[in-house]
Amino acid sequence: MQSAQALALSELRNIRENREAELERRRAELRARSDEYATIENDLRRAGNRLLRSILGGERDFDKIKNFIQNKQRAKAAVLKNLGLPEDYLDEKYNCGICRDTGFDDNGKKCRCLKELTAKYIIQNSNMTEVMKEQTFENFDFSLFSPKPDAKGRAPLDIARSAYNKAEKFADSIDDGKNILLMGGVGTGKTYLSSCIGNRALALKKTVYYETAYKLCELLESVRFGNDGDEKTEQAQSVKKYAEDADLLIIDDLGTEFLTQFTAAALFDLFSARLNRRLATVISTNISFSAMDERYSQRMTSRILGEYMIISMPEGDLRRKKYE
Ligand SMILES: [Zn+2]
């Protein structure tokens, strides 16, 4: 996966190339339709060269050449009119007049259009689905949680509030490089809260990458066991790099992946590398600490326990509750 700005610049390049191709098509069409136009185009090209030589050679005949060009341009406009074409038929039309679709203004500063396009690609690169993009802190529905204390004496609503507050604080300071382990059973809202964090980080212009542990391990395997130069492998390599470098990595449902010695080691490497670089990671899981210990190396479990803030979701399946 290319960086968001590289994708934005390549979209701008496409816009420029398409416009140039369309203009060239129009010129060819006019040359075919009108001999007069073809002659004028020729004259203008030669006069342009002469004008350049004149400027370089002390502006001899400068005004004469300029007059000649203006006359030819008027003649060209007349040809367009006779053919029933609009007078701006051969003009360059830019999507963005500030940077003429180059992405940079006359002072070499990034244009607003480039920033907007880059933001669009940052969001696309996040791999979050359309449904997930609606799952925000603002849309969080506390009415799904009971205010009545459970058997252990804690109200699900209080647990949800606490989880929400910690998650929001975390999302607002992604650059601190902290990490979260979201724990809870199926349907307790772990993915929802992960999405809230991801969306807030995107709103703060951070790069985000979301993936299920299952798919992430598949990806790590295709990088390891794929053939170099193969298109699918190259794609996997660039996505892996994006997952390594993103300001925020969200790994959903740790424990559901197909674990081999290789994937266990590769996951540990990914977690460690991000910890060392102080890049924020969110992991959600519905397995217990002891199950983690059994499933992964003790080294990995203790590193996660030591460096991740644990957030527990209230028990109870919210998806079921929604339909009751
Ligand atoms: Zn622009």
Short mmCIF file of C-alpha atoms and ligand atoms in Angstrom, two decimals:
data_model
loop_
_atom_site.label_atom_id
_atom_site.label_comp_id
_atom_site.label_asym_id
_atom_site.label_seq_id
_atom_site.Cartn_x
_atom_site.Cartn_y
_atom_site.Cartn_z
CA MET A 1 0.00 0.00 0.00
CA GLN A 2 1.43 3.36 -0.99
CA SER A 3 1.45 6.32 1.35
CA ALA A 4 -1.67 8.45 1.22
CA GLN A 5 0.21 11.41 -0.26
CA ALA A 6 1.77 9.28 -2.99
CA LEU A 7 -1.72 8.06 -3.92
CA ALA A 8 -3.05 11.63 -3.92
CA LEU A 9 -0.19 12.84 -6.15
CA SER A 10 -0.76 9.97 -8.53
CA GLU A 11 -4.46 10.87 -8.77
CA LEU A 12 -3.46 14.45 -9.63
CA ARG A 13 -1.04 13.16 -12.27
CA ASN A 14 -3.89 11.15 -13.79
CA ILE A 15 -6.06 14.24 -13.94
CA ARG A 16 -3.30 16.16 -15.74
CA GLU A 17 -2.57 13.35 -18.18
CA ASN A 18 -6.23 12.84 -19.02
CA ARG A 19 -6.68 16.52 -19.69
CA GLU A 20 -3.58 16.65 -21.90
CA ALA A 21 -4.81 13.60 -23.83
CA GLU A 22 -8.25 15.14 -24.31
CA LEU A 23 -6.73 18.41 -25.57
CA GLU A 24 -4.51 16.51 -27.99
CA ARG A 25 -7.55 14.58 -29.23
CA ARG A 26 -9.37 17.87 -29.84
CA ARG A 27 -6.43 19.38 -31.71
CA ALA A 28 -6.16 16.31 -33.94
CA GLU A 29 -9.88 16.44 -34.62
CA LEU A 30 -9.60 20.12 -35.62
CA ARG A 31 -6.60 19.49 -37.86
CA ALA A 32 -8.63 16.83 -39.65
CA ARG A 33 -11.67 19.06 -40.01
CA SER A 34 -9.96 22.30 -41.03
CA ASP A 35 -6.84 22.87 -43.14
CA GLU A 36 -6.87 26.49 -42.00
CA TYR A 37 -6.68 25.37 -38.37
CA ALA A 38 -3.76 23.04 -39.18
CA THR A 39 -1.86 25.91 -40.82
CA ILE A 40 -2.55 28.25 -37.90
CA GLU A 41 -1.37 25.66 -35.38
CA ASN A 42 1.86 25.27 -37.36
CA ASP A 43 2.37 29.03 -37.63
CA LEU A 44 1.78 29.46 -33.90
CA ARG A 45 4.28 26.77 -32.98
CA ARG A 46 6.98 28.33 -35.17
CA ALA A 47 6.17 31.82 -33.92
CA GLY A 48 6.44 30.57 -30.35
CA ASN A 49 9.95 29.29 -31.07
CA ARG A 50 10.87 32.57 -32.75
CA LEU A 51 9.56 34.51 -29.78
CA LEU A 52 11.73 32.45 -27.46
CA ARG A 53 14.83 33.03 -29.62
CA SER A 54 14.01 36.72 -29.73
CA ILE A 55 13.83 36.92 -25.93
CA LEU A 56 17.13 35.08 -25.60
CA GLY A 57 18.75 37.21 -28.32
CA GLY A 58 17.97 40.69 -27.01
CA GLU A 59 14.31 40.91 -28.08
CA ARG A 60 14.93 41.65 -31.77
CA ASP A 61 11.57 41.76 -33.64
CA PHE A 62 9.84 41.00 -30.36
CA ASP A 63 6.78 43.20 -30.92
CA LYS A 64 6.45 42.06 -34.51
CA ILE A 65 6.36 38.42 -33.50
CA LYS A 66 3.96 39.15 -30.68
CA ASN A 67 1.57 40.89 -33.04
CA PHE A 68 1.81 37.98 -35.44
CA ILE A 69 0.89 35.55 -32.62
CA GLN A 70 -2.06 37.66 -31.54
CA ASN A 71 -3.38 37.77 -35.11
CA LYS A 72 -3.07 34.02 -35.45
CA GLN A 73 -4.87 33.51 -32.14
CA ARG A 74 -7.73 35.67 -33.36
CA ALA A 75 -7.82 33.66 -36.58
CA LYS A 76 -7.90 30.44 -34.54
CA ALA A 77 -10.84 31.76 -32.49
CA ALA A 78 -12.66 32.57 -35.74
CA VAL A 79 -12.12 29.02 -37.00
CA LEU A 80 -13.59 27.58 -33.80
CA LYS A 81 -16.57 29.88 -34.13
CA ASN A 82 -17.14 28.89 -37.79
CA LEU A 83 -17.09 25.25 -36.78
CA GLY A 84 -19.71 25.97 -34.12
CA LEU A 85 -17.35 25.17 -31.21
CA PRO A 86 -17.12 27.09 -27.90
CA GLU A 87 -14.28 29.60 -27.73
CA ASP A 88 -12.66 27.82 -24.77
CA TYR A 89 -12.65 24.49 -26.65
CA LEU A 90 -8.84 24.32 -26.60
CA ASP A 91 -8.24 25.91 -23.19
CA GLU A 92 -6.64 24.07 -20.29
CA LYS A 93 -9.38 23.58 -17.69
CA TYR A 94 -8.06 22.87 -14.21
CA ASN A 95 -9.91 21.18 -11.36
CA CYS A 96 -7.91 23.39 -9.03
CA GLY A 97 -6.95 26.82 -10.31
CA ILE A 98 -4.55 27.45 -7.42
CA CYS A 99 -2.05 24.71 -8.23
CA ARG A 100 -3.21 23.81 -11.76
CA ASP A 101 -3.62 20.21 -10.48
CA THR A 102 0.05 19.82 -9.57
CA GLY A 103 -0.63 19.70 -5.81
CA PHE A 104 1.74 22.59 -5.09
CA ASP A 105 1.12 26.31 -5.34
CA ASP A 106 3.49 28.85 -6.93
CA ASN A 107 5.50 29.06 -3.70
CA GLY A 108 6.00 25.31 -3.60
CA LYS A 109 3.61 24.91 -0.68
CA LYS A 110 1.18 21.97 -0.52
CA CYS A 111 -2.12 23.04 -2.03
CA ARG A 112 -5.41 22.60 -0.20
CA CYS A 113 -6.58 20.16 -2.87
CA LEU A 114 -3.56 17.90 -2.22
CA LYS A 115 -4.24 17.95 1.53
CA GLU A 116 -7.88 17.03 0.96
CA LEU A 117 -7.01 14.22 -1.43
CA THR A 118 -4.38 12.91 0.99
CA ALA A 119 -6.96 12.87 3.80
CA LYS A 120 -9.28 10.85 1.56
CA TYR A 121 -6.59 8.23 0.99
CA ILE A 122 -5.61 8.09 4.67
CA ILE A 123 -9.18 7.07 5.41
CA GLN A 124 -9.28 4.55 2.56
CA ASN A 125 -5.96 3.08 3.68
CA SER A 126 -7.35 2.47 7.17
CA ASN A 127 -9.15 -0.66 5.90
CA MET A 128 -12.17 0.21 8.07
CA THR A 129 -15.52 -0.71 6.53
CA GLU A 130 -18.32 1.75 5.84
CA VAL A 131 -20.23 0.36 8.84
CA MET A 132 -17.20 0.89 11.07
CA LYS A 133 -16.86 4.48 9.91
CA GLU A 134 -20.26 5.19 11.51
CA GLN A 135 -19.08 3.74 14.83
CA THR A 136 -17.88 6.87 16.58
CA PHE A 137 -17.66 8.15 20.13
CA GLU A 138 -20.42 10.57 19.17
CA ASN A 139 -22.72 7.71 18.12
CA PHE A 140 -21.94 5.52 21.14
CA ASP A 141 -25.22 4.29 22.65
CA PHE A 142 -25.05 4.10 26.44
CA SER A 143 -28.72 3.07 26.61
CA LEU A 144 -27.61 -0.46 25.65
CA PHE A 145 -25.99 -0.88 29.06
CA SER A 146 -27.91 -1.62 32.23
CA PRO A 147 -27.47 0.73 35.20
CA LYS A 148 -28.33 -2.20 37.55
CA PRO A 149 -25.35 -3.82 39.26
CA ASP A 150 -24.52 -7.34 38.08
CA ALA A 151 -23.69 -10.36 40.25
CA LYS A 152 -20.27 -8.88 41.00
CA GLY A 153 -21.85 -5.64 42.12
CA ARG A 154 -20.84 -3.46 39.18
CA ALA A 155 -23.27 -1.81 36.81
CA PRO A 156 -22.58 -2.52 33.11
CA LEU A 157 -23.30 1.13 32.43
CA ASP A 158 -20.51 2.21 34.79
CA ILE A 159 -18.08 -0.24 33.18
CA ALA A 160 -19.04 1.03 29.73
CA ARG A 161 -18.57 4.67 30.79
CA SER A 162 -15.16 3.93 32.19
CA ALA A 163 -14.13 2.03 29.03
CA TYR A 164 -15.44 4.85 26.85
CA ASN A 165 -13.55 7.54 28.80
CA LYS A 166 -10.25 5.68 28.76
CA ALA A 167 -10.62 4.91 25.05
CA GLU A 168 -11.45 8.50 24.17
CA LYS A 169 -8.51 9.87 26.13
CA PHE A 170 -6.25 7.36 24.39
CA ALA A 171 -7.60 8.28 20.93
CA ASP A 172 -7.00 11.97 21.54
CA SER A 173 -3.31 11.36 22.26
CA ILE A 174 -2.25 8.70 19.74
CA ASP A 175 1.19 10.31 19.49
CA ASP A 176 1.96 9.30 23.08
CA GLY A 177 2.49 5.81 21.71
CA LYS A 178 0.36 4.11 24.37
CA ASN A 179 -1.46 0.83 23.82
CA ILE A 180 -4.78 -0.73 24.70
CA LEU A 181 -5.88 -4.32 25.22
CA LEU A 182 -9.67 -4.45 24.93
CA MET A 183 -11.07 -7.50 26.66
CA GLY A 184 -14.59 -8.88 26.57
CA GLY A 185 -16.78 -11.66 25.21
CA VAL A 186 -18.46 -11.85 21.81
CA GLY A 187 -20.80 -8.94 21.11
CA THR A 188 -19.68 -6.81 24.05
CA GLY A 189 -18.73 -3.87 21.82
CA LYS A 190 -14.97 -4.34 21.51
CA THR A 191 -14.95 -3.78 17.76
CA TYR A 192 -17.30 -0.85 18.17
CA LEU A 193 -15.01 0.83 20.69
CA SER A 194 -11.98 0.07 18.47
CA SER A 195 -13.76 1.78 15.59
CA CYS A 196 -14.47 4.81 17.79
CA ILE A 197 -10.74 5.07 18.52
CA GLY A 198 -9.84 4.57 14.85
CA ASN A 199 -12.31 7.19 13.64
CA ARG A 200 -11.15 9.74 16.18
CA ALA A 201 -7.52 9.17 15.15
CA LEU A 202 -8.49 9.59 11.48
CA ALA A 203 -10.30 12.82 12.33
CA LEU A 204 -7.04 13.99 13.91
CA LYS A 205 -5.28 13.19 10.59
CA LYS A 206 -3.45 10.15 11.94
CA THR A 207 -2.77 7.14 9.75
CA VAL A 208 -4.72 4.10 10.94
CA TYR A 209 -4.70 0.48 9.95
CA TYR A 210 -7.41 -1.92 11.07
CA GLU A 211 -7.32 -5.67 10.56
CA THR A 212 -8.62 -8.81 12.21
CA ALA A 213 -5.93 -11.00 13.76
CA TYR A 214 -7.06 -13.75 11.41
CA LYS A 215 -6.45 -11.72 8.25
CA LEU A 216 -3.32 -10.11 9.64
CA CYS A 217 -1.73 -13.54 10.10
CA GLU A 218 -2.73 -14.52 6.56
CA LEU A 219 -1.03 -11.35 5.38
CA LEU A 220 2.15 -12.06 7.35
CA GLU A 221 2.21 -15.56 5.85
CA SER A 222 1.82 -14.37 2.27
CA VAL A 223 4.72 -11.98 2.81
CA ARG A 224 6.86 -14.74 4.27
CA PHE A 225 5.93 -17.55 1.89
CA GLY A 226 5.00 -15.65 -1.28
CA ASN A 227 7.30 -15.25 -4.27
CA ASP A 228 9.22 -12.02 -4.62
CA GLY A 229 8.05 -9.98 -7.59
CA ASP A 230 4.67 -11.69 -7.58
CA GLU A 231 1.91 -9.06 -7.61
CA LYS A 232 -0.04 -10.51 -4.69
CA THR A 233 3.12 -10.77 -2.58
CA GLU A 234 4.11 -7.21 -3.38
CA GLN A 235 0.66 -5.99 -2.37
CA ALA A 236 0.96 -7.93 0.91
CA GLN A 237 4.42 -6.47 1.51
CA SER A 238 3.19 -2.93 1.14
CA VAL A 239 0.17 -3.54 3.38
CA LYS A 240 2.45 -5.10 5.99
CA LYS A 241 4.68 -2.03 5.85
CA TYR A 242 1.62 0.17 6.29
CA ALA A 243 0.59 -1.89 9.35
CA GLU A 244 4.11 -1.49 10.76
CA ASP A 245 4.26 2.26 10.18
CA ALA A 246 0.69 3.47 10.81
CA ASP A 247 0.27 5.89 13.71
CA LEU A 248 -2.39 3.52 15.03
CA LEU A 249 -2.72 -0.22 14.42
CA ILE A 250 -5.96 -1.93 15.47
CA ILE A 251 -5.91 -5.71 15.65
CA ASP A 252 -9.35 -7.17 16.15
CA ASP A 253 -10.16 -10.52 17.73
CA LEU A 254 -6.74 -11.74 18.74
CA GLY A 255 -7.08 -15.44 19.45
CA THR A 256 -9.21 -16.30 16.42
CA GLU A 257 -6.26 -16.46 14.02
CA PHE A 258 -4.77 -19.69 12.73
CA LEU A 259 -1.64 -19.82 14.79
CA THR A 260 1.57 -21.47 13.66
CA GLN A 261 5.06 -21.13 15.03
CA PHE A 262 5.72 -18.67 12.26
CA THR A 263 2.63 -16.46 12.78
CA ALA A 264 3.17 -16.42 16.57
CA ALA A 265 6.71 -15.16 16.05
CA ALA A 266 5.70 -12.69 13.34
CA LEU A 267 2.93 -11.24 15.53
CA PHE A 268 5.37 -10.84 18.41
CA ASP A 269 7.86 -9.09 16.11
CA LEU A 270 5.15 -6.71 14.89
CA PHE A 271 4.02 -5.85 18.45
CA SER A 272 7.59 -5.42 19.66
CA ALA A 273 8.68 -3.27 16.75
CA ARG A 274 5.73 -0.94 17.32
CA LEU A 275 6.43 -0.79 21.05
CA ASN A 276 10.05 0.09 20.38
CA ARG A 277 9.00 2.86 18.00
CA ARG A 278 6.33 4.07 20.43
CA LEU A 279 3.55 3.63 17.87
CA ALA A 280 0.08 3.11 19.32
CA THR A 281 -1.61 -0.28 19.02
CA VAL A 282 -5.08 -1.46 20.03
CA ILE A 283 -5.71 -5.18 20.41
CA SER A 284 -9.12 -6.64 21.12
CA THR A 285 -9.60 -10.18 22.33
CA ASN A 286 -12.13 -12.41 24.00
CA ILE A 287 -9.62 -14.83 25.46
CA SER A 288 -8.40 -14.68 29.06
CA PHE A 289 -4.87 -13.97 30.24
CA SER A 290 -4.26 -17.62 31.00
CA ALA A 291 -5.49 -18.61 27.55
CA MET A 292 -3.16 -16.00 26.06
CA ASP A 293 -0.31 -17.42 28.05
CA GLU A 294 -1.01 -20.86 26.67
CA ARG A 295 -1.55 -19.74 23.12
CA TYR A 296 1.34 -17.35 22.70
CA SER A 297 4.79 -17.24 24.19
CA GLN A 298 5.03 -16.03 27.77
CA ARG A 299 7.35 -13.39 26.43
CA MET A 300 4.57 -11.97 24.29
CA THR A 301 1.91 -12.13 27.00
CA SER A 302 4.10 -10.43 29.58
CA ARG A 303 5.16 -7.75 27.12
CA ILE A 304 1.50 -7.02 26.34
CA LEU A 305 0.54 -7.03 30.02
CA GLY A 306 3.41 -4.72 30.84
CA GLU A 307 2.88 -2.17 28.13
CA TYR A 308 -0.85 -2.21 27.38
CA MET A 309 -3.63 -0.53 29.30
CA ILE A 310 -6.33 -3.12 29.90
CA ILE A 311 -9.92 -2.08 29.22
CA SER A 312 -12.65 -4.56 30.06
CA MET A 313 -16.02 -4.40 28.37
CA PRO A 314 -19.18 -5.14 30.36
CA GLU A 315 -20.51 -8.66 29.91
CA GLY A 316 -23.61 -9.42 27.82
CA ASP A 317 -24.21 -9.59 24.09
CA LEU A 318 -25.15 -6.12 22.81
CA ARG A 319 -26.18 -7.37 19.39
CA ARG A 320 -28.82 -9.55 21.03
CA LYS A 321 -29.87 -6.77 23.36
CA LYS A 322 -30.46 -4.46 20.41
CA TYR A 323 -33.18 -6.77 19.06
CA GLU A 324 -34.85 -7.54 22.38
ZN ZN B 1 -4.69 22.65 -5.85
#
